């Protein structure tokens, strides 16, 4: 709380000046300051007649004569966007979007086919064919069994030669 200097009739702070002349102030008095008091006193209406609002038509035909609605509906047939009506422009936009979507979908299908073709070619060169691997495994088993018989025969022959003394 700020004290009013002795002998002064005004109080100044933050760019605000309060004139206390003509007020009998005693020690311990307090004053409240409402900066918004009376702020809207000078505000008035610029439009005084309901006929001047946008909802009413200029002909003065009165409420419910739907002339504003008719004017809004006329916009539907006016050439506004690139020489086209709103309906024509919307139809054109929908058609363009549909055409672009179809082209993208076709491109996706083509890319998927291309990917599958390349994957199949890669698998043919470097992929594992389980049938081929099974045949190779059986062939190696037969080689192993044949070599085991050769070693057994050789061992029997060496034993026979060593026993002849």
mmCIF file of C-alpha atoms in Angstrom:
data_model
loop_
_atom_site.group_PDB
_atom_site.id
_atom_site.type_symbol
_atom_site.label_atom_id
_atom_site.label_comp_id
_atom_site.label_asym_id
_atom_site.label_seq_id
_atom_site.Cartn_x
_atom_site.Cartn_y
_atom_site.Cartn_z
ATOM 1 C CA UNK A 1 0.000 0.000 0.000
ATOM 2 C CA UNK A 2 1.369 3.428 -0.920
ATOM 3 C CA UNK A 3 1.098 6.385 1.416
ATOM 4 C CA UNK A 4 -0.085 9.704 -0.011
ATOM 5 C CA UNK A 5 2.642 12.300 0.589
ATOM 6 C CA UNK A 6 1.615 14.976 3.086
ATOM 7 C CA UNK A 7 0.110 18.078 1.475
ATOM 8 C CA UNK A 8 -0.416 16.324 -1.874
ATOM 9 C CA UNK A 9 -3.833 15.883 -3.491
ATOM 10 C CA UNK A 10 -2.717 13.458 -6.257
ATOM 11 C CA UNK A 11 -1.258 10.002 -6.245
ATOM 12 C CA UNK A 12 0.718 8.781 -9.283
ATOM 13 C CA UNK A 13 1.892 5.225 -10.040
ATOM 14 C CA UNK A 14 2.410 3.139 -13.215
ATOM 15 C CA UNK A 15 1.262 6.004 -15.438
ATOM 16 C CA UNK A 16 -2.006 6.428 -13.514
ATOM 17 C CA UNK A 17 -2.809 9.658 -11.696
ATOM 18 C CA UNK A 18 -5.493 9.715 -8.987
ATOM 19 C CA UNK A 19 -6.772 13.119 -7.832
ATOM 20 C CA UNK A 20 -7.742 13.142 -4.142
ATOM 21 C CA UNK A 21 -8.575 16.854 -3.918
ATOM 22 C CA UNK A 22 -11.857 17.500 -2.180
ATOM 23 C CA UNK A 23 -11.643 14.185 -0.318
ATOM 24 C CA UNK A 24 -11.224 14.295 3.408
ATOM 25 C CA UNK A 25 -8.759 11.555 4.138
ATOM 26 C CA UNK A 26 -7.800 10.393 7.577
ATOM 27 C CA UNK A 27 -4.926 8.202 8.647
ATOM 28 C CA UNK A 28 -5.798 4.527 8.066
ATOM 29 C CA UNK A 29 -8.348 5.218 5.274
ATOM 30 C CA UNK A 30 -8.163 2.894 2.280
ATOM 31 C CA UNK A 31 -9.414 3.419 -1.258
ATOM 32 C CA UNK A 32 -10.154 0.809 -3.893
ATOM 33 C CA UNK A 33 -9.505 1.459 -7.554
ATOM 34 C CA UNK A 34 -11.460 -0.356 -10.309
ATOM 35 C CA UNK A 35 -9.871 0.452 -13.694
ATOM 36 C CA UNK A 36 -12.796 -1.121 -15.616
ATOM 37 C CA UNK A 37 -15.535 0.938 -13.975
ATOM 38 C CA UNK A 38 -17.454 2.822 -16.661
ATOM 39 C CA UNK A 39 -15.381 1.309 -19.511
ATOM 40 C CA UNK A 40 -18.472 0.422 -21.573
ATOM 41 C CA UNK A 41 -20.474 3.610 -20.947
ATOM 42 C CA UNK A 42 -19.886 5.000 -24.444
ATOM 43 C CA UNK A 43 -20.692 1.819 -26.374
ATOM 44 C CA UNK A 44 -23.837 1.875 -28.506
ATOM 45 C CA UNK A 45 -25.359 -0.104 -31.382
ATOM 46 C CA UNK A 46 -24.436 0.847 -34.912
ATOM 47 C CA UNK A 47 -27.378 -1.130 -36.383
ATOM 48 C CA UNK A 48 -30.669 -0.168 -34.824
ATOM 49 C CA UNK A 49 -33.138 -1.817 -37.197
ATOM 50 C CA UNK A 50 -33.627 -5.576 -37.597
ATOM 51 C CA UNK A 51 -34.089 -4.982 -41.351
ATOM 52 C CA UNK A 52 -30.447 -3.895 -41.595
ATOM 53 C CA UNK A 53 -29.091 -7.287 -40.488
ATOM 54 C CA UNK A 54 -27.791 -9.778 -43.094
ATOM 55 C CA UNK A 55 -30.615 -12.223 -42.393
ATOM 56 C CA UNK A 56 -33.206 -9.852 -43.826
ATOM 57 C CA UNK A 57 -33.535 -9.081 -47.521
ATOM 58 C CA UNK A 58 -33.310 -5.568 -48.931
ATOM 59 C CA UNK A 59 -36.801 -5.579 -50.462
ATOM 60 C CA UNK A 60 -38.438 -5.215 -47.085
ATOM 61 C CA UNK A 61 -40.629 -8.251 -47.694
ATOM 62 C CA UNK A 62 -40.373 -9.287 -44.089
ATOM 63 C CA UNK A 63 -39.397 -12.276 -42.065
ATOM 64 C CA UNK A 64 -39.699 -15.704 -43.700
ATOM 65 C CA UNK A 65 -39.846 -14.599 -47.345
ATOM 66 C CA UNK A 66 -36.770 -16.819 -48.123
ATOM 67 C CA UNK A 67 -35.195 -14.346 -50.582
ATOM 68 C CA UNK A 68 -31.786 -14.727 -48.917
ATOM 69 C CA UNK A 69 -32.015 -18.516 -49.268
ATOM 70 C CA UNK A 70 -32.921 -18.146 -52.936
ATOM 71 C CA UNK A 71 -29.875 -15.911 -53.450
ATOM 72 C CA UNK A 72 -27.649 -18.499 -51.770
ATOM 73 C CA UNK A 73 -29.082 -21.257 -53.971
ATOM 74 C CA UNK A 74 -28.291 -19.187 -57.092
ATOM 75 C CA UNK A 75 -24.598 -19.518 -56.179
ATOM 76 C CA UNK A 76 -24.902 -23.206 -57.072
ATOM 77 C CA UNK A 77 -25.349 -22.306 -60.769
ATOM 78 C CA UNK A 78 -22.893 -19.394 -60.979
ATOM 79 C CA UNK A 79 -19.577 -19.955 -62.721
ATOM 80 C CA UNK A 80 -17.152 -19.327 -59.859
ATOM 81 C CA UNK A 81 -14.173 -21.685 -60.109
ATOM 82 C CA UNK A 82 -12.282 -21.600 -63.397
ATOM 83 C CA UNK A 83 -15.457 -20.896 -65.351
ATOM 84 C CA UNK A 84 -17.253 -23.845 -63.718
ATOM 85 C CA UNK A 85 -20.118 -24.041 -61.269
ATOM 86 C CA UNK A 86 -19.516 -25.447 -57.796
ATOM 87 C CA UNK A 87 -21.098 -28.767 -58.813
ATOM 88 C CA UNK A 88 -18.978 -29.013 -61.969
ATOM 89 C CA UNK A 89 -15.800 -28.117 -60.079
ATOM 90 C CA UNK A 90 -16.586 -30.694 -57.374
ATOM 91 C CA UNK A 91 -17.310 -33.389 -59.985
ATOM 92 C CA UNK A 92 -14.070 -32.589 -61.770
ATOM 93 C CA UNK A 93 -12.123 -32.751 -58.518
ATOM 94 C CA UNK A 94 -13.670 -36.112 -57.580
ATOM 95 C CA UNK A 95 -12.917 -37.454 -61.074
ATOM 96 C CA UNK A 96 -9.301 -36.301 -60.892
ATOM 97 C CA UNK A 97 -8.852 -37.876 -57.464
ATOM 98 C CA UNK A 98 -10.412 -41.143 -58.691
ATOM 99 C CA UNK A 99 -8.207 -41.202 -61.783
ATOM 100 C CA UNK A 100 -5.082 -40.550 -59.728
ATOM 101 C CA UNK A 101 -6.071 -43.257 -57.238
ATOM 102 C CA UNK A 102 -6.592 -45.752 -60.075
ATOM 103 C CA UNK A 103 -3.169 -44.868 -61.550
ATOM 104 C CA UNK A 104 -1.500 -45.330 -58.171
ATOM 105 C CA UNK A 105 -3.259 -48.672 -57.626
ATOM 106 C CA UNK A 106 -2.185 -49.835 -61.084
ATOM 107 C CA UNK A 107 1.390 -48.764 -60.333
ATOM 108 C CA UNK A 108 1.318 -50.705 -57.068
ATOM 109 C CA UNK A 109 0.095 -53.856 -58.848
ATOM 110 C CA UNK A 110 2.807 -53.497 -61.479
ATOM 111 C CA UNK A 111 5.474 -52.976 -58.822
ATOM 112 C CA UNK A 112 4.279 -56.040 -56.869
ATOM 113 C CA UNK A 113 4.458 -58.214 -60.005
ATOM 114 C CA UNK A 114 7.938 -56.871 -60.800
ATOM 115 C CA UNK A 115 9.080 -57.539 -57.231
ATOM 116 C CA UNK A 116 7.771 -61.125 -57.321
ATOM 117 C CA UNK A 117 9.465 -61.767 -60.686
ATOM 118 C CA UNK A 118 12.799 -60.488 -59.402
ATOM 119 C CA UNK A 119 12.447 -62.443 -56.151
ATOM 120 C CA UNK A 120 11.741 -65.659 -58.091
ATOM 121 C CA UNK A 121 14.792 -65.037 -60.324
ATOM 122 C CA UNK A 122 16.990 -64.494 -57.260
ATOM 123 C CA UNK A 123 15.675 -67.639 -55.608
ATOM 124 C CA UNK A 124 16.368 -69.614 -58.807
ATOM 125 C CA UNK A 125 20.018 -68.507 -58.685
ATOM 126 C CA UNK A 126 20.753 -68.564 -54.967
ATOM 127 C CA UNK A 127 17.779 -70.032 -53.181
ATOM 128 C CA UNK A 128 17.557 -73.438 -51.526
ATOM 129 C CA UNK A 129 15.541 -76.134 -53.301
ATOM 130 C CA UNK A 130 14.613 -78.720 -50.667
ATOM 131 C CA UNK A 131 14.133 -81.510 -53.241
ATOM 132 C CA UNK A 132 17.576 -80.920 -54.705
ATOM 133 C CA UNK A 133 19.139 -80.811 -51.235
ATOM 134 C CA UNK A 134 17.444 -84.122 -50.290
ATOM 135 C CA UNK A 135 18.780 -85.833 -53.427
ATOM 136 C CA UNK A 136 22.290 -84.502 -52.725
ATOM 137 C CA UNK A 137 22.134 -85.687 -49.087
ATOM 138 C CA UNK A 138 21.123 -89.229 -50.151
ATOM 139 C CA UNK A 139 23.965 -89.287 -52.685
ATOM 140 C CA UNK A 140 26.506 -88.286 -49.990
ATOM 141 C CA UNK A 141 25.121 -91.018 -47.669
ATOM 142 C CA UNK A 142 25.688 -93.617 -50.413
ATOM 143 C CA UNK A 143 29.252 -92.278 -50.985
ATOM 144 C CA UNK A 144 29.951 -92.544 -47.264
ATOM 145 C CA UNK A 145 28.623 -96.116 -47.083
ATOM 146 C CA UNK A 146 30.653 -97.129 -50.167
ATOM 147 C CA UNK A 147 33.840 -95.616 -48.712
ATOM 148 C CA UNK A 148 33.183 -97.388 -45.403
ATOM 149 C CA UNK A 149 33.013 -100.740 -47.254
ATOM 150 C CA UNK A 150 36.241 -99.920 -49.126
ATOM 151 C CA UNK A 151 37.988 -99.182 -45.826
ATOM 152 C CA UNK A 152 36.647 -102.395 -44.288
ATOM 153 C CA UNK A 153 37.860 -104.418 -47.294
ATOM 154 C CA UNK A 154 41.280 -102.735 -47.157
ATOM 155 C CA UNK A 155 41.565 -103.462 -43.420
ATOM 156 C CA UNK A 156 40.693 -107.123 -44.000
ATOM 157 C CA UNK A 157 43.292 -107.370 -46.801
ATOM 158 C CA UNK A 158 46.041 -105.768 -44.688
ATOM 159 C CA UNK A 159 45.224 -108.067 -41.788
ATOM 160 C CA UNK A 160 45.438 -111.072 -44.143
ATOM 161 C CA UNK A 161 48.793 -109.908 -45.543
ATOM 162 C CA UNK A 162 50.199 -109.347 -42.081
ATOM 163 C CA UNK A 163 49.123 -112.766 -40.903
ATOM 164 C CA UNK A 164 51.032 -114.575 -43.702
ATOM 165 C CA UNK A 165 54.529 -114.559 -42.336
#
